[in-house]
Coordinates of C-alpha atoms in Angstrom, one line a residue:
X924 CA 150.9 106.7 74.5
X925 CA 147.0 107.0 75.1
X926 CA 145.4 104.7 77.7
X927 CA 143.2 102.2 76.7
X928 CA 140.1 102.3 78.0
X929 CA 138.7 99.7 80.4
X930 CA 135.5 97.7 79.9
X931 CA 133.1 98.3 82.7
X932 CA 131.5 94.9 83.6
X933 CA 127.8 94.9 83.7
X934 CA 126.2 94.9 87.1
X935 CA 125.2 91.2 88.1
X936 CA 121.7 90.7 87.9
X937 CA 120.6 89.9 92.0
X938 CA 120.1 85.8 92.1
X939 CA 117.4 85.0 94.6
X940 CA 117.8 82.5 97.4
X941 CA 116.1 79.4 98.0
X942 CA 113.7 79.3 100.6
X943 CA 115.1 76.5 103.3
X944 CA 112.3 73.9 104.1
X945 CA 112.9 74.1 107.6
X946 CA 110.5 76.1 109.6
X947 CA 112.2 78.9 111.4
X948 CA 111.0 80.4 114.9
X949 CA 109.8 84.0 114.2
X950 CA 111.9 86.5 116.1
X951 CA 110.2 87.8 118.4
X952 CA 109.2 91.3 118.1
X953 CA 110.1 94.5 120.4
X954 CA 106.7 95.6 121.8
X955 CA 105.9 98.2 124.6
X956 CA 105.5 96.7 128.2
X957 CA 102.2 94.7 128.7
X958 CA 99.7 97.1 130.6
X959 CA 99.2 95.5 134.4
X960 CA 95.5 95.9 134.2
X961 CA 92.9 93.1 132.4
X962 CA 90.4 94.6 130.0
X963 CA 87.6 92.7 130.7
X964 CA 85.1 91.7 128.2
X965 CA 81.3 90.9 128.5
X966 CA 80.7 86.9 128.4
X967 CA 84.5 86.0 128.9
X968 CA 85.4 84.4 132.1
X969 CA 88.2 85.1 133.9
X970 CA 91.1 82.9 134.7
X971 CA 93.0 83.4 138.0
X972 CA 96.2 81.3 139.0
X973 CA 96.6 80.8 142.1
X974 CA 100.0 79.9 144.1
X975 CA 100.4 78.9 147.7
X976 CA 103.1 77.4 149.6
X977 CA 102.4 75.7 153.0
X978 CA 104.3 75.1 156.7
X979 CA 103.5 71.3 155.1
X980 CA 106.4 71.8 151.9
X981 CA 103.2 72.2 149.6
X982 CA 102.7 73.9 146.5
X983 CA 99.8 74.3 145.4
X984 CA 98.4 75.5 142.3
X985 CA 94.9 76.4 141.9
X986 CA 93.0 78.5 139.0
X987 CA 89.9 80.1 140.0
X988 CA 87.6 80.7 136.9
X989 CA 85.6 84.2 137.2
X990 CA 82.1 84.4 135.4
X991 CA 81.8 88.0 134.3
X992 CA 78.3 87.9 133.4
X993 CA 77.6 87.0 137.1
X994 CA 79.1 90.1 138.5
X995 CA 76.8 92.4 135.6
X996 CA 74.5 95.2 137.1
X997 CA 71.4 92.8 137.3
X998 CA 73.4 90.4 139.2
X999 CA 74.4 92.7 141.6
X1000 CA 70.9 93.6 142.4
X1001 CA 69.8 89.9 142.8
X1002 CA 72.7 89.6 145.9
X1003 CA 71.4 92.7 147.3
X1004 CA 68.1 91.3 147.5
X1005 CA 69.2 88.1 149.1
X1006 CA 69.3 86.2 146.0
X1007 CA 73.2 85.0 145.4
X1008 CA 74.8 84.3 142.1
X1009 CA 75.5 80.9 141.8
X1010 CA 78.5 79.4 140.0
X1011 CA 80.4 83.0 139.6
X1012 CA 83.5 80.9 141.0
X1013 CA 84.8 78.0 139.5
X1014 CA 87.9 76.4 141.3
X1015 CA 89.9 73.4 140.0
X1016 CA 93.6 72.2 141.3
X1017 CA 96.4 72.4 138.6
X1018 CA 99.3 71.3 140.7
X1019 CA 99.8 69.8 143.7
X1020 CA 103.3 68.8 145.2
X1021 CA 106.3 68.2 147.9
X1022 CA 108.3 71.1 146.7
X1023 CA 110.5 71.5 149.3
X1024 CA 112.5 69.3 152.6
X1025 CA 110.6 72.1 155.0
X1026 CA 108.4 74.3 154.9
X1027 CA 107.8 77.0 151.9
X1028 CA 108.4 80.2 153.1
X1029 CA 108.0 83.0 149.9
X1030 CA 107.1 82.9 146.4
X1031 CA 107.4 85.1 143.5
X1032 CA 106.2 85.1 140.1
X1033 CA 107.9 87.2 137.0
X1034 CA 106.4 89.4 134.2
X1035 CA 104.9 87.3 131.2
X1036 CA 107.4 86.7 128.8
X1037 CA 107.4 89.1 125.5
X1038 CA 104.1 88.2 123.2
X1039 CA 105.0 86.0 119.8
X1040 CA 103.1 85.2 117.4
X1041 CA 101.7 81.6 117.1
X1042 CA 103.4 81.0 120.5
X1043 CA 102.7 80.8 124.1
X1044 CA 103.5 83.1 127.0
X1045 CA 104.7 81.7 130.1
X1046 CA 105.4 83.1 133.9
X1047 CA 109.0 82.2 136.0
X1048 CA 107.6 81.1 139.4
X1049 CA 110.4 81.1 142.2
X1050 CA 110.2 79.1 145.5
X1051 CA 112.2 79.7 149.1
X1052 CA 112.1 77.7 151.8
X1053 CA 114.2 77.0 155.3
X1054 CA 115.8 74.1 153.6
X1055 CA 118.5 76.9 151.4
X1056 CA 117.2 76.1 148.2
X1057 CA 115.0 78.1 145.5
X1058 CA 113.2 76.4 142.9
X1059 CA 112.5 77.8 139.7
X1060 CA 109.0 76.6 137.6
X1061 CA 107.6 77.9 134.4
X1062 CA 104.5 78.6 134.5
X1063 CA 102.2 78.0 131.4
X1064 CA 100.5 82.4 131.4
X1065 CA 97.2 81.4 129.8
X1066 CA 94.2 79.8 130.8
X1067 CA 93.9 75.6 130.3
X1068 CA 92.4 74.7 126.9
X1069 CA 89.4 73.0 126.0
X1070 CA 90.9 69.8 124.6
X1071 CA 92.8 69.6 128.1
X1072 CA 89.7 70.2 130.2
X1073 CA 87.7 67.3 128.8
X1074 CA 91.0 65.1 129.0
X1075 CA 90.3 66.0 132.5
X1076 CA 86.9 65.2 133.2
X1077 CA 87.9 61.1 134.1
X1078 CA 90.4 62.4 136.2
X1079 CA 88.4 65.0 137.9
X1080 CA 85.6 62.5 138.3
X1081 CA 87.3 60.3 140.5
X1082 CA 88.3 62.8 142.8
X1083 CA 87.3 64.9 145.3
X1084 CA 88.1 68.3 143.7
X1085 CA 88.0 69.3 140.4
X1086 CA 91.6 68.5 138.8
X1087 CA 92.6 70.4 135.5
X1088 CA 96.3 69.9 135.3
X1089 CA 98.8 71.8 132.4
X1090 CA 101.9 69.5 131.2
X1091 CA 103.5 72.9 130.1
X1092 CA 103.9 74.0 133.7
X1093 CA 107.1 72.6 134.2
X1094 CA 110.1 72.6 137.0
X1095 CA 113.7 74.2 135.8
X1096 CA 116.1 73.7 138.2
X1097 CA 117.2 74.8 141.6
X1098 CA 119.6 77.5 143.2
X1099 CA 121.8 76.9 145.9
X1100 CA 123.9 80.3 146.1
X1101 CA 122.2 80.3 150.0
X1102 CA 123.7 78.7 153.1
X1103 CA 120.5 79.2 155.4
X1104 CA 117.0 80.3 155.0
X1105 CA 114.8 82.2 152.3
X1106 CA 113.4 84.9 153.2
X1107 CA 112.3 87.0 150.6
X1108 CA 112.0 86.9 147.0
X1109 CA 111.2 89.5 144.2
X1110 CA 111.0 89.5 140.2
X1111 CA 112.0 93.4 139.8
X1112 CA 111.9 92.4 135.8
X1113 CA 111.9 89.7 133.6
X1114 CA 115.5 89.2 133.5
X1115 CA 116.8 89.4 137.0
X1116 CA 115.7 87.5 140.6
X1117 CA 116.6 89.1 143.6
X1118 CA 116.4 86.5 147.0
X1119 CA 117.5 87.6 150.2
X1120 CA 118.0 85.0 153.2
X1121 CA 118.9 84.2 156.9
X1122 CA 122.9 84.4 156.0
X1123 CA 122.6 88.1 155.9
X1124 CA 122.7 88.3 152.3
X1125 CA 120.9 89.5 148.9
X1126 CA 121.6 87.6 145.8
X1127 CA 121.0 89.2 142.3
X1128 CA 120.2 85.9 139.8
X1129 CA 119.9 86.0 136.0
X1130 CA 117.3 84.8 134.8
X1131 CA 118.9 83.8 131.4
X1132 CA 121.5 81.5 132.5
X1133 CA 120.3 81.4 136.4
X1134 CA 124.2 82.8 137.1
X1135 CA 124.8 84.9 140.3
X1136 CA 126.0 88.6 139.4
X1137 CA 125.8 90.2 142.7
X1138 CA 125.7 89.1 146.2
X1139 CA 125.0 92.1 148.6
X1140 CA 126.4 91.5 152.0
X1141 CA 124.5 92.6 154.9
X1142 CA 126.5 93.0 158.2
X1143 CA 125.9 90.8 161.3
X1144 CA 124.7 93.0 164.2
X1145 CA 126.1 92.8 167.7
X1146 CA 123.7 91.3 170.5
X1147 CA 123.5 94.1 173.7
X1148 CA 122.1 93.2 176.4
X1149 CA 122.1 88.9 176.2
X1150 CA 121.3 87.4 179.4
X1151 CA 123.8 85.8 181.9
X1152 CA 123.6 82.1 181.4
X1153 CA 122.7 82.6 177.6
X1154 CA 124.0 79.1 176.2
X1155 CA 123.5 80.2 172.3
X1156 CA 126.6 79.6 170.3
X1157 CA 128.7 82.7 168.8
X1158 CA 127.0 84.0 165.7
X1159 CA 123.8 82.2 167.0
X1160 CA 121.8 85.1 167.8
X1161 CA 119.1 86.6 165.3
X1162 CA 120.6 87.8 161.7
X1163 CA 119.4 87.7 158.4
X1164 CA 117.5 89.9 156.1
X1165 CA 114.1 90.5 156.5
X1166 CA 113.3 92.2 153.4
X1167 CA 113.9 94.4 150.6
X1168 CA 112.6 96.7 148.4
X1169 CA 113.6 97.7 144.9
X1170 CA 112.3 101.0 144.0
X1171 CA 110.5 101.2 140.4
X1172 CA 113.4 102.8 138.5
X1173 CA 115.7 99.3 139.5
X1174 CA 118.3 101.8 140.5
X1175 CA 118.6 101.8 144.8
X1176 CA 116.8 99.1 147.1
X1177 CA 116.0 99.5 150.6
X1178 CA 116.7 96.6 153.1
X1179 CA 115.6 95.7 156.6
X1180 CA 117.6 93.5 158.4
X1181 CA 117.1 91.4 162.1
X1182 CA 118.5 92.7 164.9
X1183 CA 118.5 96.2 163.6
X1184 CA 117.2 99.5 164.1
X1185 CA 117.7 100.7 160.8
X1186 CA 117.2 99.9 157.3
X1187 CA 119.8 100.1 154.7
X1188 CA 120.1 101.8 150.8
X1189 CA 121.3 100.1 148.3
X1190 CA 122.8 101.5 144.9
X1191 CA 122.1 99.0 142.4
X1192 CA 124.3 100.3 139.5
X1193 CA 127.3 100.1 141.4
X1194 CA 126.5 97.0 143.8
X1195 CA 127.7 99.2 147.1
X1196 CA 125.5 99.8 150.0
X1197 CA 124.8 104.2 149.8
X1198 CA 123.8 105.0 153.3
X1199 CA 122.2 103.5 156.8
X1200 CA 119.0 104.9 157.9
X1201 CA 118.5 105.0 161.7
X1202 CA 115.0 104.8 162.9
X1203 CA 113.7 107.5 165.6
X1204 CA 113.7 106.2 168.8
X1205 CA 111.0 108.2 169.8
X1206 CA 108.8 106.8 166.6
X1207 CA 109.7 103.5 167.9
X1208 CA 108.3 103.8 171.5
X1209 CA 105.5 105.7 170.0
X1210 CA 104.4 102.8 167.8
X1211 CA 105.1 100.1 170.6
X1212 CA 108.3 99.1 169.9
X1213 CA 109.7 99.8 173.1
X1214 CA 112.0 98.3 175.5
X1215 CA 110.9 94.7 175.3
X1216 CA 110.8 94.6 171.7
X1217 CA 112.8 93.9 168.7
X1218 CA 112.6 97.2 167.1
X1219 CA 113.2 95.7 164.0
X1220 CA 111.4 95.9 160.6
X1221 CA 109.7 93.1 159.4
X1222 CA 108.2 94.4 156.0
X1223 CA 109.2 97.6 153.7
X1224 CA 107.7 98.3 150.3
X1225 CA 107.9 101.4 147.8
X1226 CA 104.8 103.5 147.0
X1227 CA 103.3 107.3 145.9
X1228 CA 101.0 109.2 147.2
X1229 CA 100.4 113.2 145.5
X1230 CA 102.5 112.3 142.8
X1231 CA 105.8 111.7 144.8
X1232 CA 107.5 108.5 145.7
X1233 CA 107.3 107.4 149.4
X1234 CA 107.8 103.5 151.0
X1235 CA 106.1 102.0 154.2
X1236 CA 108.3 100.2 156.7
X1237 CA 106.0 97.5 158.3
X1238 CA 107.0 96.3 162.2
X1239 CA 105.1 94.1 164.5
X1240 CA 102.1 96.5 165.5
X1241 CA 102.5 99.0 163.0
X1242 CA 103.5 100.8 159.8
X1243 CA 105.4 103.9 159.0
X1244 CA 105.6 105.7 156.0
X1245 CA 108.5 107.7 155.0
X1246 CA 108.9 110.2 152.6
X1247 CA 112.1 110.7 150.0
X1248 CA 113.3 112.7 152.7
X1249 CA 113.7 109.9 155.0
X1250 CA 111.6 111.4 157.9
X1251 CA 108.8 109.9 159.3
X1252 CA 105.5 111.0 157.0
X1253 CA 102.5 108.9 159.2
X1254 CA 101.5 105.7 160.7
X1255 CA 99.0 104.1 160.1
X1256 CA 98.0 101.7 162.5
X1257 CA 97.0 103.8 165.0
X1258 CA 94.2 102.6 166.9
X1259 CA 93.6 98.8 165.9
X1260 CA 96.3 97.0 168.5
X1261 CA 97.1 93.7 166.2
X1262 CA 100.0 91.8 164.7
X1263 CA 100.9 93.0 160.5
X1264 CA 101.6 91.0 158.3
X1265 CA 101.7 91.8 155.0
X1266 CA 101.8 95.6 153.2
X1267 CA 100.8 96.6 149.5
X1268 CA 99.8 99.9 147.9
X1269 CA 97.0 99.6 145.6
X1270 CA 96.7 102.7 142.7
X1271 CA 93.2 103.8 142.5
X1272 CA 92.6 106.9 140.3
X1273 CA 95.0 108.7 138.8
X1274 CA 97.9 108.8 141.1
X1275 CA 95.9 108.3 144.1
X1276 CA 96.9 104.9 146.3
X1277 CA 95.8 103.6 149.6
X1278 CA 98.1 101.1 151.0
X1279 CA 96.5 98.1 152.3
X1280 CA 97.7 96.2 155.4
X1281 CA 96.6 92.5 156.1
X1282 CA 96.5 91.6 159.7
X1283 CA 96.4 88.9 162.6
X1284 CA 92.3 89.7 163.2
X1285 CA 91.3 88.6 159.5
X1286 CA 91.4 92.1 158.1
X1287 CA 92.3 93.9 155.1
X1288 CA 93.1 97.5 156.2
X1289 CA 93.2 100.6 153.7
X1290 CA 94.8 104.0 154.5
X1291 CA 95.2 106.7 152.4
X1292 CA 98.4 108.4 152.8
X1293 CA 97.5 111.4 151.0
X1294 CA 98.6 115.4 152.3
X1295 CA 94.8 116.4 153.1
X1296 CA 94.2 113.0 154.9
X1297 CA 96.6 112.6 157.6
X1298 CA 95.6 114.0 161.0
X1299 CA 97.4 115.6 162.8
X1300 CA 98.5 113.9 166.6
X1301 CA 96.1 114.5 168.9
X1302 CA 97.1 115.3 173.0
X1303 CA 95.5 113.0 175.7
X1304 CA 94.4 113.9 179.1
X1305 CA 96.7 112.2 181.5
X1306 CA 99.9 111.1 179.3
X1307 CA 103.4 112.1 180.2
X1308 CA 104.2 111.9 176.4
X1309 CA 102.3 114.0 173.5
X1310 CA 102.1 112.2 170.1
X1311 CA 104.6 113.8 167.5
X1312 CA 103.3 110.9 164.5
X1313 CA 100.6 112.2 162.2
X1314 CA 98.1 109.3 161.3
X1315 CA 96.8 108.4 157.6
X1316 CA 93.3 108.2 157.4
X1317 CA 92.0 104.7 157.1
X1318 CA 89.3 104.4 153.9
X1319 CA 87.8 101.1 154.1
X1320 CA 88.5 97.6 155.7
X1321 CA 87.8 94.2 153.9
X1322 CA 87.1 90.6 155.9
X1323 CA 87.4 90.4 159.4
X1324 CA 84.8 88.8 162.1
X1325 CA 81.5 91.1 159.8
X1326 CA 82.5 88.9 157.0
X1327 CA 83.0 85.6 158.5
X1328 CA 87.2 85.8 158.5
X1329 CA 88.3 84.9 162.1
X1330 CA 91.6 83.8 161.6
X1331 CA 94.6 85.7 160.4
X1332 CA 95.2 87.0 156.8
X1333 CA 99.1 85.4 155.9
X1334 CA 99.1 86.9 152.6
X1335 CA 97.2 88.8 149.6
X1336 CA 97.4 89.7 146.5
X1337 CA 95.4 92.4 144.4
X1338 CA 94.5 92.1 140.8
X1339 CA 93.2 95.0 138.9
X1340 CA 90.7 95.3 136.6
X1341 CA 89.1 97.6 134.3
X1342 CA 85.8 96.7 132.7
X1343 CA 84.8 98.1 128.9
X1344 CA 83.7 101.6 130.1
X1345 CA 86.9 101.9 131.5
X1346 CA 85.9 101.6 135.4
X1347 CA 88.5 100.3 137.3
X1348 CA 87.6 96.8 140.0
X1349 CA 89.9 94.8 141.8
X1350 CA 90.0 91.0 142.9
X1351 CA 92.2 90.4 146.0
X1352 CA 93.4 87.2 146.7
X1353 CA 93.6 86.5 150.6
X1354 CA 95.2 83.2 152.5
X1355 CA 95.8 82.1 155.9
X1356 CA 96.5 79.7 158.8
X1357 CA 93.4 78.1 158.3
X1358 CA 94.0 76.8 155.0
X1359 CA 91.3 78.6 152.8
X1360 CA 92.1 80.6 149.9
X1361 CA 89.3 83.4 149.5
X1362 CA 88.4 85.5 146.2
X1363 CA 87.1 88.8 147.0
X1364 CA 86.0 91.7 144.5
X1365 CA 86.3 95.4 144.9
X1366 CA 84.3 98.0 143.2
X1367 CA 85.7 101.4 141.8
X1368 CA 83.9 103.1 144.6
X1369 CA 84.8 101.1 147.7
X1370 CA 88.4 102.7 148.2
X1371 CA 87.4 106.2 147.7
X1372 CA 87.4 108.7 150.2
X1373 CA 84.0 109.8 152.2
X1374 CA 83.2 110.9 155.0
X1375 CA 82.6 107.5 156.9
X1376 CA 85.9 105.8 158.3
X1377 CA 86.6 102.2 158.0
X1378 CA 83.6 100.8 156.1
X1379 CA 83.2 97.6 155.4
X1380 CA 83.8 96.7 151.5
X1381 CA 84.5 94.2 149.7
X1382 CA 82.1 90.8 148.3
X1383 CA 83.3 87.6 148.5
X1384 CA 83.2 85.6 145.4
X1385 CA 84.3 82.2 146.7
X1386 CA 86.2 80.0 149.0
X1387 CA 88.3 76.9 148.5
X1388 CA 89.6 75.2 151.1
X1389 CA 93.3 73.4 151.0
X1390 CA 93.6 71.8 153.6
X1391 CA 97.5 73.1 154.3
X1392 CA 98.5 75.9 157.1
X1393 CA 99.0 78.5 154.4
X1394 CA 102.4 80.8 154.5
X1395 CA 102.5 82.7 151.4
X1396 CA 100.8 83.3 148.1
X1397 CA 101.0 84.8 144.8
X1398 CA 98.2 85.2 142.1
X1399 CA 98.1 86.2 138.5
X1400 CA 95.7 87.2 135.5
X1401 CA 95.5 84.3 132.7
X1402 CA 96.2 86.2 129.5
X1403 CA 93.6 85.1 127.4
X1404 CA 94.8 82.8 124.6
X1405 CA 96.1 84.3 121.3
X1406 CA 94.9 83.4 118.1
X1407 CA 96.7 79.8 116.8
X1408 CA 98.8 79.6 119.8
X1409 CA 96.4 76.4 120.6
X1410 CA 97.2 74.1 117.7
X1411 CA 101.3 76.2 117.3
X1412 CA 102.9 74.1 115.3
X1413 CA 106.0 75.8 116.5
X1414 CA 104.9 75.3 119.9
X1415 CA 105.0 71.5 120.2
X1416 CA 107.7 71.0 118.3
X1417 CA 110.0 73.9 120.7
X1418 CA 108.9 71.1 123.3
X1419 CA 110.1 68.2 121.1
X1420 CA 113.2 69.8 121.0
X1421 CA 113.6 70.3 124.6
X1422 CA 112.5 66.1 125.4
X1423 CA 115.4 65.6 123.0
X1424 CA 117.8 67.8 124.6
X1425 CA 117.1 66.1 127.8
X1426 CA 117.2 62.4 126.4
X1427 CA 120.8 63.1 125.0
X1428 CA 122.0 64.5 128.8

């Protein structure tokens, strides 16, 4: 019996969807990490923000508007000849606050968040302080609009600074994973926050949901040698972690702890501490940490220098620098007997860097750590002990009493810059004690190598004084606004949804 043949149904003709009314966010799009360096253009200000945090519990926000067309070539010539451009600096207060119980002690501010189009980018700004806690803003990434700056002007006319405040910036919470002070904080990407504190501990934060993954425990260290009589309470002595470092590839982190002689390596993909590095107790008396001191590390931070990774380890008096190797490369503060504060290295052609070094005098020291410019030790008449450190060569110096800085640098941060020829400035960012927030400006040439030592480099743009005993800082680039992010329709109506959100908890 002969099958019968089926009938093949005819292929359905695609039936296309309605379009929902609603408006839908667009997703945002995968895009290549945001260069760190400003293009800057001819006519177009630049926006600095501005963060400090104060012994007084303080935060203060400032933006410091740049005019680019005072710092052109003609300009330039006009200061040299006595005549100074006015108005290159505009400052103006954009938030202004008790953020703490006690005082503020470190800051940190995240990578911008990934570009969309016809919306905003905004910058995670953290906040430590000896009362346990860590308060998390957002920070609104580009510069105040014109519709908000002349809703300003009644405000700032009444007042004795110029006011020109953001209702974007806004606070998100607080952390409590602590039980004693902040020490240090650090944004190693967008999605994590690393925070390290007084309970001999590092906590590893996510960003998305603000959830703890990781706490790295640091061990107490035994006191030797505590005086007879000595009335402090067991586990009263000095612990805690100073700092930390995470190297650029987010894999290992170096810590330096109180108490120690040693700093510590951390494996971040597995969460276990990988080895403990003893310091030299020879490089220690050589640099001055001796019998009656500590010993300890107060500052460490990764670097290059010839193409090869290295980190400086930053104690009372002085700085080492260590290669891969974990042997002593240089010091740098060799000669200049003064307290150190903070360290940074600063990339200036190529893969050259100069670390700068902020200290109690005012200045701004850079050393290049590079193979032809450390000197060997030199022998002096009439010492016991020869030198065995080599010493980087120090480049240029920025501040200090020549430029009208007296009292101690606290913090500083360096912005670069590339203008449209593709030459490479900086603006630094320098606080103190004393309350004043300074803008400086670096030209390509001031940081490269000659044959004079130490010059003096560096012009100061401007000065605002805040009237608080400055602790720590940070300080970004405003990214310049993108087109219809002003008048988003998407944007107001994402913050809508949040006021709602909030009403109904």
């Amino acid at each position: 019996m002969a099958k019968r043949k089926r009938d093949v149904p005819q292929e359905a003709e695609p039936v296309e969807r309605q379009s929902s009314s609603k408006k839908q966010k667009p997703k945002p799009q995968k895009v290549a990490a945001a260069p760190t360096i400003h293009k800057l253009k001819s006519g177009q200000p630049v926006t600095i923000q501005v963060v400090a945090g104060s012994y007084d519990r303080v935060l203060h926000g400032i933006t410091a508007a740049v005019n680019t067309s005072a710092l052109s070539p003609a300009e330039k010539k006009k200061s040299e000849n006595g005549a100074s451009a006015a108005n290159a600096v505009n400052f103006a207060d954009t938030f202004l606050f008790d953020a703490h119980s006690s005082s503020i002690r470190c800051l940190a501010l995240s990578p911008p968040s990934a570009p969309v189009p016809g919306q905003s980018q905004k910058v995670l700004l953290a906040t430590g302080s000896t009362d346990e806690r860590i308060n998390i803003y957002n920070l609104f990434a580009h510069p105040p609009s014109t519709r908000s700056a002349d809703d300003q002007k009644v405000l700032s006319s009444i007042t004795p600074r110029p006011v020109l405040e953001n209702n974007k910036n806004r606070e998100l919470g607080t952390l409590l994973h602590h039980s004693s002070n902040i020490t240090r904080l650090s944004f190693p990407n967008r999605s994590k926050l690393l925070s390290a504190s007084e309970d001999s501990t590092i906590g590893v934060a996510r960003t998305r949901d603000w959830a703890l993954l990781h706490s790295f425990k640091c061990p107490v260290p035994k006191l030797q040698g505590r005086p007879t009589g000595d009335t402090a309470a067991a586990g009263g002595g000095p612990q805690g972690v100073n700092d930390f470092a995470v190297h650029p590839s987010n894999k290992i982190m170096l810590s330096v702890s109180k108490g120690e002689h040693c700093m510590r390596l951390w494996n971040l993909e597995t969460g276990k501490k990988a080895r403990v590095l003893n310091f030299e107790r020879s490089a220690l008396m050589e640099i001055g940490e001796g019998r009656h001191s500590t010993g300890e590390a107060r500052r460490i931070v990764w670097g290059s220098a010839d193409g090869e990774d290295e980190f400086a380890v930053g104690f009372e008096r002085d700085v080492l620098v260590y290669g891969m190797d974990c042997r002593p490369k240089c010091r740098l503060v060799e000669n200049t007997k003064t307290k150190i504060h903070e360290i940074e290295y600063v990339k200036t052609e190529g893969e050259e860097t100069v670390v700068a070094v902020s200290t109690e005098d005012g200045r701004i020291l850079f050393f290049s750590t590079a193979k032809e410019k450390v000197k060997a030790p030199v022998e002096k008449k009439g010492e016991q002990k020869t030198a065995s450190l080599p010493s980087a060569t120090m480049v240029a110096q920025l501040g200090g009493k020549e430029a009208g800085v007296n009292g101690r640098i606290k913090d500083f941060t360096v912005l670069p810059v590339e203008d449209e020829d593709g030459e490479r400035s900086w603006f630094i960012v320098t606080a103190g004690s004393d309350g004043k927030v300074r803008l400086w400006r670096l030209e390509a040439g001031d940081l490269r190598s000659t044959g004079e030592t130490g010059k003096q480099v560096g012009k100061l743009l401007g000065t605002y004084e805040t009237q608080n005993r400055i602790t720590c800082l940070e300080a970004f680039i405003m990214i310049p606004r993108p087109d219809g992010a002003e008048e988003s329709e998407l944007e107001f109506e994402s913050e809508e949804s949040e006021d709602d959100d909030s009403d109904d908890e």
